[in-house]
CSV table of C-alpha atoms in Angstrom, one decimal:
chain,number,residue,atom,x,y,z
A,1,MET,CA,0.0,0.0,0.0
A,2,ASN,CA,2.8,2.4,0.7
A,3,SER,CA,4.3,1.7,-2.7
A,4,LEU,CA,1.0,2.9,-4.3
A,5,THR,CA,1.6,6.4,-3.0
A,6,THR,CA,4.6,6.8,-5.2
A,7,VAL,CA,2.5,6.4,-8.4
A,8,LYS,CA,1.8,10.1,-8.9
A,9,GLY,CA,3.0,10.9,-12.5
A,10,GLY,CA,6.5,11.7,-11.3
A,11,ALA,CA,5.6,13.3,-7.9
A,12,GLN,CA,7.1,11.5,-5.0
A,13,ARG,CA,5.4,10.7,-1.7
A,14,GLY,CA,5.9,13.4,0.8
A,15,ALA,CA,6.0,16.2,-1.8
A,16,TYR,CA,3.0,17.8,-0.2
A,17,PRO,CA,3.7,18.1,3.6
A,18,SER,CA,0.1,19.3,4.2
A,19,GLY,CA,-1.3,16.3,2.4
A,20,ILE,CA,-2.9,18.5,-0.2
A,21,PRO,CA,-1.3,19.2,-3.6
A,22,GLN,CA,0.2,22.7,-3.8
A,23,GLY,CA,-1.7,25.2,-6.0
A,24,TYR,CA,-4.9,23.2,-5.7
A,25,GLY,CA,-6.6,25.4,-8.2
A,26,ASP,CA,-4.0,24.5,-10.8
A,27,PRO,CA,-2.6,21.2,-9.7
A,28,TYR,CA,0.8,20.0,-10.7
A,29,ALA,CA,1.4,23.3,-12.6
A,30,GLY,CA,5.2,22.6,-12.4
A,31,TYR,CA,4.7,19.3,-14.3
A,32,GLY,CA,2.5,20.8,-17.0
A,33,GLN,CA,-0.2,18.2,-16.7
A,34,THR,CA,-1.8,16.0,-14.0
A,35,PRO,CA,-0.9,12.3,-13.5
A,36,ALA,CA,-4.3,11.5,-14.9
A,37,THR,CA,-3.4,13.3,-18.2
A,38,VAL,CA,0.0,11.5,-18.3
A,39,THR,CA,-1.6,8.0,-18.0
A,40,GLY,CA,-4.7,8.8,-20.1
A,41,ASP,CA,-6.9,8.1,-17.0
A,42,ARG,CA,-9.0,10.4,-14.8
A,43,PRO,CA,-8.0,11.1,-11.2
A,44,MET,CA,-9.0,8.6,-8.6
A,45,THR,CA,-11.9,9.5,-6.2
A,46,VAL,CA,-13.3,8.0,-3.0
A,47,ASP,CA,-16.2,6.5,-5.1
A,48,ASP,CA,-13.6,4.6,-7.1
A,49,VAL,CA,-12.1,3.1,-4.0
A,50,VAL,CA,-15.5,2.2,-2.5
A,51,SER,CA,-16.8,0.6,-5.8
A,52,LYS,CA,-13.6,-1.4,-6.5
A,53,THR,CA,-13.4,-2.6,-2.9
A,54,GLY,CA,-17.0,-3.5,-2.9
A,55,MET,CA,-16.6,-5.5,-6.1
A,56,THR,CA,-13.5,-7.3,-4.7
A,57,LEU,CA,-15.3,-8.2,-1.5
A,58,GLY,CA,-18.3,-9.3,-3.4
A,59,VAL,CA,-16.3,-11.8,-5.4
A,60,ILE,CA,-14.6,-13.1,-2.2
A,61,VAL,CA,-18.0,-13.6,-0.6
A,62,LEU,CA,-19.4,-15.3,-3.7
A,63,PHE,CA,-16.6,-17.9,-4.0
A,64,ALA,CA,-16.5,-18.4,-0.2
A,65,VAL,CA,-20.2,-19.4,-0.4
A,66,VAL,CA,-19.5,-21.7,-3.3
A,67,ASN,CA,-16.7,-23.5,-1.4
A,68,PHE,CA,-18.7,-23.6,1.7
A,69,GLY,CA,-21.6,-25.3,-0.2
A,70,ILE,CA,-19.2,-27.8,-1.8
A,71,SER,CA,-17.9,-28.7,1.7
A,72,LEU,CA,-21.4,-29.9,2.7
A,73,PHE,CA,-21.4,-32.5,-0.1
A,74,ASN,CA,-17.7,-33.2,-0.7
A,75,PRO,CA,-15.4,-32.0,2.1
A,76,GLY,CA,-12.3,-33.4,0.3
A,77,VAL,CA,-12.8,-31.3,-2.8
A,78,ALA,CA,-13.6,-28.2,-0.6
A,79,MET,CA,-10.3,-28.7,1.4
A,80,LEU,CA,-8.4,-29.0,-1.9
A,81,LEU,CA,-9.9,-25.8,-3.1
A,82,THR,CA,-9.0,-24.2,0.2
A,83,MET,CA,-5.3,-25.1,-0.3
A,84,VAL,CA,-5.4,-23.9,-3.9
A,85,GLY,CA,-7.0,-20.6,-2.7
A,86,ALA,CA,-4.3,-20.1,0.0
A,87,ILE,CA,-1.4,-20.7,-2.3
A,88,GLY,CA,-3.0,-18.9,-5.3
A,89,GLY,CA,-3.8,-15.9,-3.2
A,90,LEU,CA,-0.2,-15.7,-1.9
A,91,ILE,CA,1.2,-15.9,-5.5
A,92,THR,CA,-1.2,-13.3,-6.8
A,93,VAL,CA,-0.2,-10.8,-4.1
A,94,LEU,CA,3.5,-11.4,-4.8
A,95,VAL,CA,2.8,-10.8,-8.5
A,96,ALA,CA,0.9,-7.6,-7.7
A,97,THR,CA,3.8,-6.5,-5.4
A,98,PHE,CA,6.9,-7.4,-7.4
A,99,GLY,CA,5.3,-7.2,-10.9
A,100,LYS,CA,4.0,-3.7,-10.2
A,101,LYS,CA,0.4,-4.7,-11.1
A,102,TYR,CA,-1.1,-2.3,-8.6
A,103,GLY,CA,-3.8,-1.0,-11.0
A,104,SER,CA,-4.7,-4.3,-12.6
A,105,ALA,CA,-8.4,-5.2,-12.2
A,106,ALA,CA,-7.6,-8.8,-13.4
A,107,VAL,CA,-5.0,-9.3,-10.7
A,108,THR,CA,-7.2,-8.0,-7.9
A,109,LEU,CA,-10.2,-10.1,-9.0
A,110,ILE,CA,-8.1,-13.2,-9.5
A,111,TYR,CA,-6.9,-12.7,-5.9
A,112,ALA,CA,-10.5,-12.3,-4.8
A,113,VAL,CA,-11.5,-15.7,-6.4
A,114,PHE,CA,-8.6,-17.5,-4.7
A,115,GLU,CA,-9.3,-15.9,-1.3
A,116,GLY,CA,-13.0,-16.7,-1.7
A,117,PHE,CA,-12.1,-20.4,-1.9
A,118,PHE,CA,-9.8,-20.0,1.1
A,119,VAL,CA,-12.2,-18.1,3.3
A,120,GLY,CA,-15.0,-20.5,2.6
A,121,GLY,CA,-12.9,-23.5,3.4
A,122,ILE,CA,-11.2,-22.0,6.5
A,123,SER,CA,-14.7,-21.0,7.8
A,124,VAL,CA,-15.8,-24.6,7.6
A,125,LEU,CA,-12.6,-25.8,9.4
A,126,PHE,CA,-12.5,-23.3,12.2
A,127,SER,CA,-16.2,-23.2,12.9
A,128,GLY,CA,-16.3,-27.0,13.6
A,129,MET,CA,-18.9,-27.7,10.9
A,130,LEU,CA,-17.0,-30.7,9.7
A,131,VAL,CA,-17.4,-32.3,13.1
A,132,GLY,CA,-21.1,-31.5,13.3
A,133,ASP,CA,-21.1,-28.5,15.5
A,134,ALA,CA,-24.7,-27.2,15.4
A,135,ASN,CA,-23.5,-23.7,16.3
A,136,ALA,CA,-21.0,-23.4,13.5
A,137,GLY,CA,-23.1,-20.9,11.6
A,138,ILE,CA,-23.3,-18.6,14.7
A,139,LEU,CA,-19.5,-18.7,15.1
A,140,ILE,CA,-19.0,-17.6,11.5
A,141,GLY,CA,-21.6,-14.9,11.9
A,142,GLN,CA,-19.9,-13.5,14.9
A,143,ALA,CA,-16.5,-13.5,13.1
A,144,VAL,CA,-18.1,-11.5,10.2
A,145,LEU,CA,-19.7,-9.0,12.5
A,146,GLY,CA,-16.4,-8.6,14.4
A,147,THR,CA,-14.5,-8.0,11.2
A,148,VAL,CA,-17.0,-5.4,10.0
A,149,GLY,CA,-17.0,-3.8,13.4
A,150,VAL,CA,-13.2,-3.5,13.5
A,151,PHE,CA,-13.1,-2.1,10.0
A,152,LEU,CA,-15.7,0.6,10.7
A,153,GLY,CA,-14.1,1.4,14.0
A,154,MET,CA,-10.7,1.9,12.5
A,155,LEU,CA,-12.2,4.0,9.7
A,156,PHE,CA,-13.7,6.2,12.4
A,157,VAL,CA,-10.4,6.4,14.2
A,158,TYR,CA,-8.6,7.5,11.0
A,159,LYS,CA,-11.2,10.1,10.1
A,160,THR,CA,-11.2,11.7,13.5
A,161,GLY,CA,-7.4,11.8,13.6
A,162,ALA,CA,-7.3,10.0,17.0
A,163,VAL,CA,-4.2,8.1,15.7
A,164,LYS,CA,-1.9,9.9,13.3
A,165,VAL,CA,-0.3,7.8,10.5
A,166,THR,CA,3.3,9.0,10.4
A,167,PRO,CA,6.5,7.6,8.8
A,168,LYS,CA,7.4,6.4,12.3
A,169,PHE,CA,4.0,4.7,12.7
A,170,ASN,CA,4.5,2.9,9.4
A,171,ARG,CA,8.0,1.8,10.4
A,172,ILE,CA,6.8,0.4,13.7
A,173,MET,CA,3.9,-1.5,11.9
A,174,THR,CA,6.4,-2.9,9.3
A,175,GLY,CA,8.7,-4.2,12.1
A,176,ALA,CA,5.7,-5.7,14.0
A,177,LEU,CA,4.3,-7.4,10.9
A,178,VAL,CA,7.7,-8.9,10.1
A,179,GLY,CA,8.1,-10.1,13.6
A,180,VAL,CA,4.7,-11.8,13.5
A,181,LEU,CA,5.5,-13.4,10.1
A,182,VAL,CA,8.8,-14.8,11.5
A,183,LEU,CA,7.0,-16.2,14.6
A,184,ALA,CA,4.3,-17.8,12.4
A,185,LEU,CA,6.9,-19.4,10.1
A,186,GLY,CA,8.9,-20.6,13.0
A,187,ASN,CA,5.8,-22.1,14.6
A,188,LEU,CA,4.9,-23.8,11.3
A,189,LEU,CA,8.4,-25.4,11.1
A,190,LEU,CA,8.2,-26.5,14.7
A,191,ALA,CA,4.8,-28.1,14.1
A,192,LEU,CA,6.1,-29.9,11.0
A,193,PHE,CA,9.2,-31.4,12.6
A,194,THR,CA,8.2,-31.9,16.2
A,195,GLY,CA,4.4,-31.8,16.3
A,196,ALA,CA,4.4,-28.9,18.8
A,197,ASN,CA,2.2,-26.0,17.8
A,198,PRO,CA,2.2,-23.5,20.7
A,199,LEU,CA,1.0,-20.5,18.6
A,200,ARG,CA,-2.0,-22.3,17.2
A,201,ASP,CA,-3.0,-25.0,19.7
A,202,GLY,CA,-5.7,-23.1,21.4
A,203,GLY,CA,-3.7,-22.5,24.7
A,204,MET,CA,-3.0,-19.3,26.4
A,205,ILE,CA,0.0,-18.5,24.2
A,206,ALA,CA,-2.1,-19.1,21.1
A,207,ILE,CA,-4.9,-16.8,22.4
A,208,ILE,CA,-2.4,-14.0,23.0
A,209,PHE,CA,-0.8,-14.5,19.6
A,210,SER,CA,-4.2,-14.3,17.9
A,211,LEU,CA,-5.0,-11.1,19.9
A,212,VAL,CA,-1.7,-9.6,18.7
A,213,CYS,CA,-2.5,-10.5,15.1
A,214,ILE,CA,-6.0,-9.0,15.4
A,215,GLY,CA,-4.5,-5.8,16.8
A,216,LEU,CA,-2.0,-5.5,14.1
A,217,ALA,CA,-4.6,-6.2,11.4
A,218,ALA,CA,-6.7,-3.5,12.8
A,219,MET,CA,-3.9,-1.0,12.9
A,220,SER,CA,-2.9,-1.9,9.4
A,221,PHE,CA,-6.2,-0.4,8.2
A,222,LEU,CA,-4.9,3.0,9.3
A,223,SER,CA,-1.9,2.7,6.9
A,224,ASP,CA,-4.2,1.4,4.2
A,225,PHE,CA,-6.6,4.4,4.6
A,226,ASP,CA,-3.7,6.8,4.7
A,227,ALA,CA,-2.2,5.5,1.5
A,228,ALA,CA,-5.5,5.7,-0.3
A,229,ASP,CA,-6.1,9.2,1.0
A,230,LYS,CA,-2.7,10.4,-0.2
A,231,MET,CA,-3.3,8.9,-3.7
A,232,ILE,CA,-6.7,10.6,-4.0
A,233,ARG,CA,-5.3,13.9,-2.9
A,234,ALA,CA,-2.3,13.6,-5.4
A,235,GLY,CA,-4.6,12.8,-8.3
A,236,ALA,CA,-3.4,9.3,-9.0
A,237,PRO,CA,-5.1,7.5,-11.9
A,238,SER,CA,-8.5,6.0,-11.2
A,239,LYS,CA,-7.3,2.5,-12.1
A,240,MET,CA,-5.1,2.5,-9.0
A,241,ALA,CA,-8.3,2.1,-6.9
A,242,TRP,CA,-7.9,-1.6,-7.8
A,243,GLY,CA,-4.6,-1.6,-5.9
A,244,VAL,CA,-6.3,0.0,-2.9
A,245,ALA,CA,-9.0,-2.6,-3.0
A,246,LEU,CA,-6.4,-5.4,-3.1
A,247,GLY,CA,-4.6,-4.0,0.0
A,248,LEU,CA,-7.9,-3.6,1.9
A,249,ALA,CA,-9.0,-7.1,0.9
A,250,VAL,CA,-5.7,-8.7,2.2
A,251,THR,CA,-6.1,-7.0,5.5
A,252,LEU,CA,-9.8,-7.9,5.8
A,253,VAL,CA,-9.2,-11.6,5.0
A,254,TRP,CA,-6.4,-11.7,7.6
A,255,LEU,CA,-8.5,-10.0,10.2
A,256,TYR,CA,-11.5,-12.3,9.6
A,257,THR,CA,-9.4,-15.4,9.8
A,258,GLU,CA,-7.8,-14.4,13.1
A,259,ILE,CA,-11.1,-13.5,14.7
A,260,LEU,CA,-12.7,-16.8,13.6
A,261,ARG,CA,-9.6,-18.7,14.9
A,262,LEU,CA,-9.8,-16.9,18.2
A,263,LEU,CA,-13.5,-17.6,18.6
A,264,SER,CA,-12.9,-21.3,17.8
A,265,TYR,CA,-10.4,-21.5,20.7
A,266,PHE,CA,-13.1,-20.4,23.2
A,267,ARG,CA,-15.5,-22.9,21.6
A,268,GLY,CA,-13.0,-25.7,21.9
A,269,ASN,CA,-13.0,-26.5,18.2
């Protein structure tokens, strides 16, 4: 998401300390034309972000429901699709990041399809539906409500300025996210070679780790909102809204997964 803010037709992030382009009545006068003119695309608006994010989440929900339905009749196929979704989603994000495909609608929607399969399958697993838990649907509903609540709450926090997104804030977030990633990978290797799984076994350490992940996912929304805000103010091309949608979708899926996992601990699933 931070990389997106450098796509400004030559202007670099931080060029406008106030957050608003200088000479707003005649933007980018020093460049002779706006970024939208350079790329042949109109400037991005909030409506673009909302619509593209809505479409991305709609695709995720659609394919999540499809895989969820498949699990009721053929759990084996559903779990295979879940694995394909997890791996495919990761590869798609890597392509978007290192291939500079930030404004690609195809990449974002392909990611949404993969993550839909993943979300549907992981919901079946964590809710206990495969073992006949009658309250599995309630658990999933609680996770969805929790995810929406956190998202709206962090949007309110950002709009009110209660927490300022600064370069220092982003550096701290990056360090924390890398730390969590290293811990998760270490735990995975430990589980593979020894069978021990302290960060995901439902014990006190696992609960604390899930709470940390949920907190980081929530705070990540602030960086996402700030990046989108800077792009809109800088007049980035409207197609870049697909990149914003991808970033928000990644954070939402992570948050939902962690909330569902945490709830499953308390349900003993």
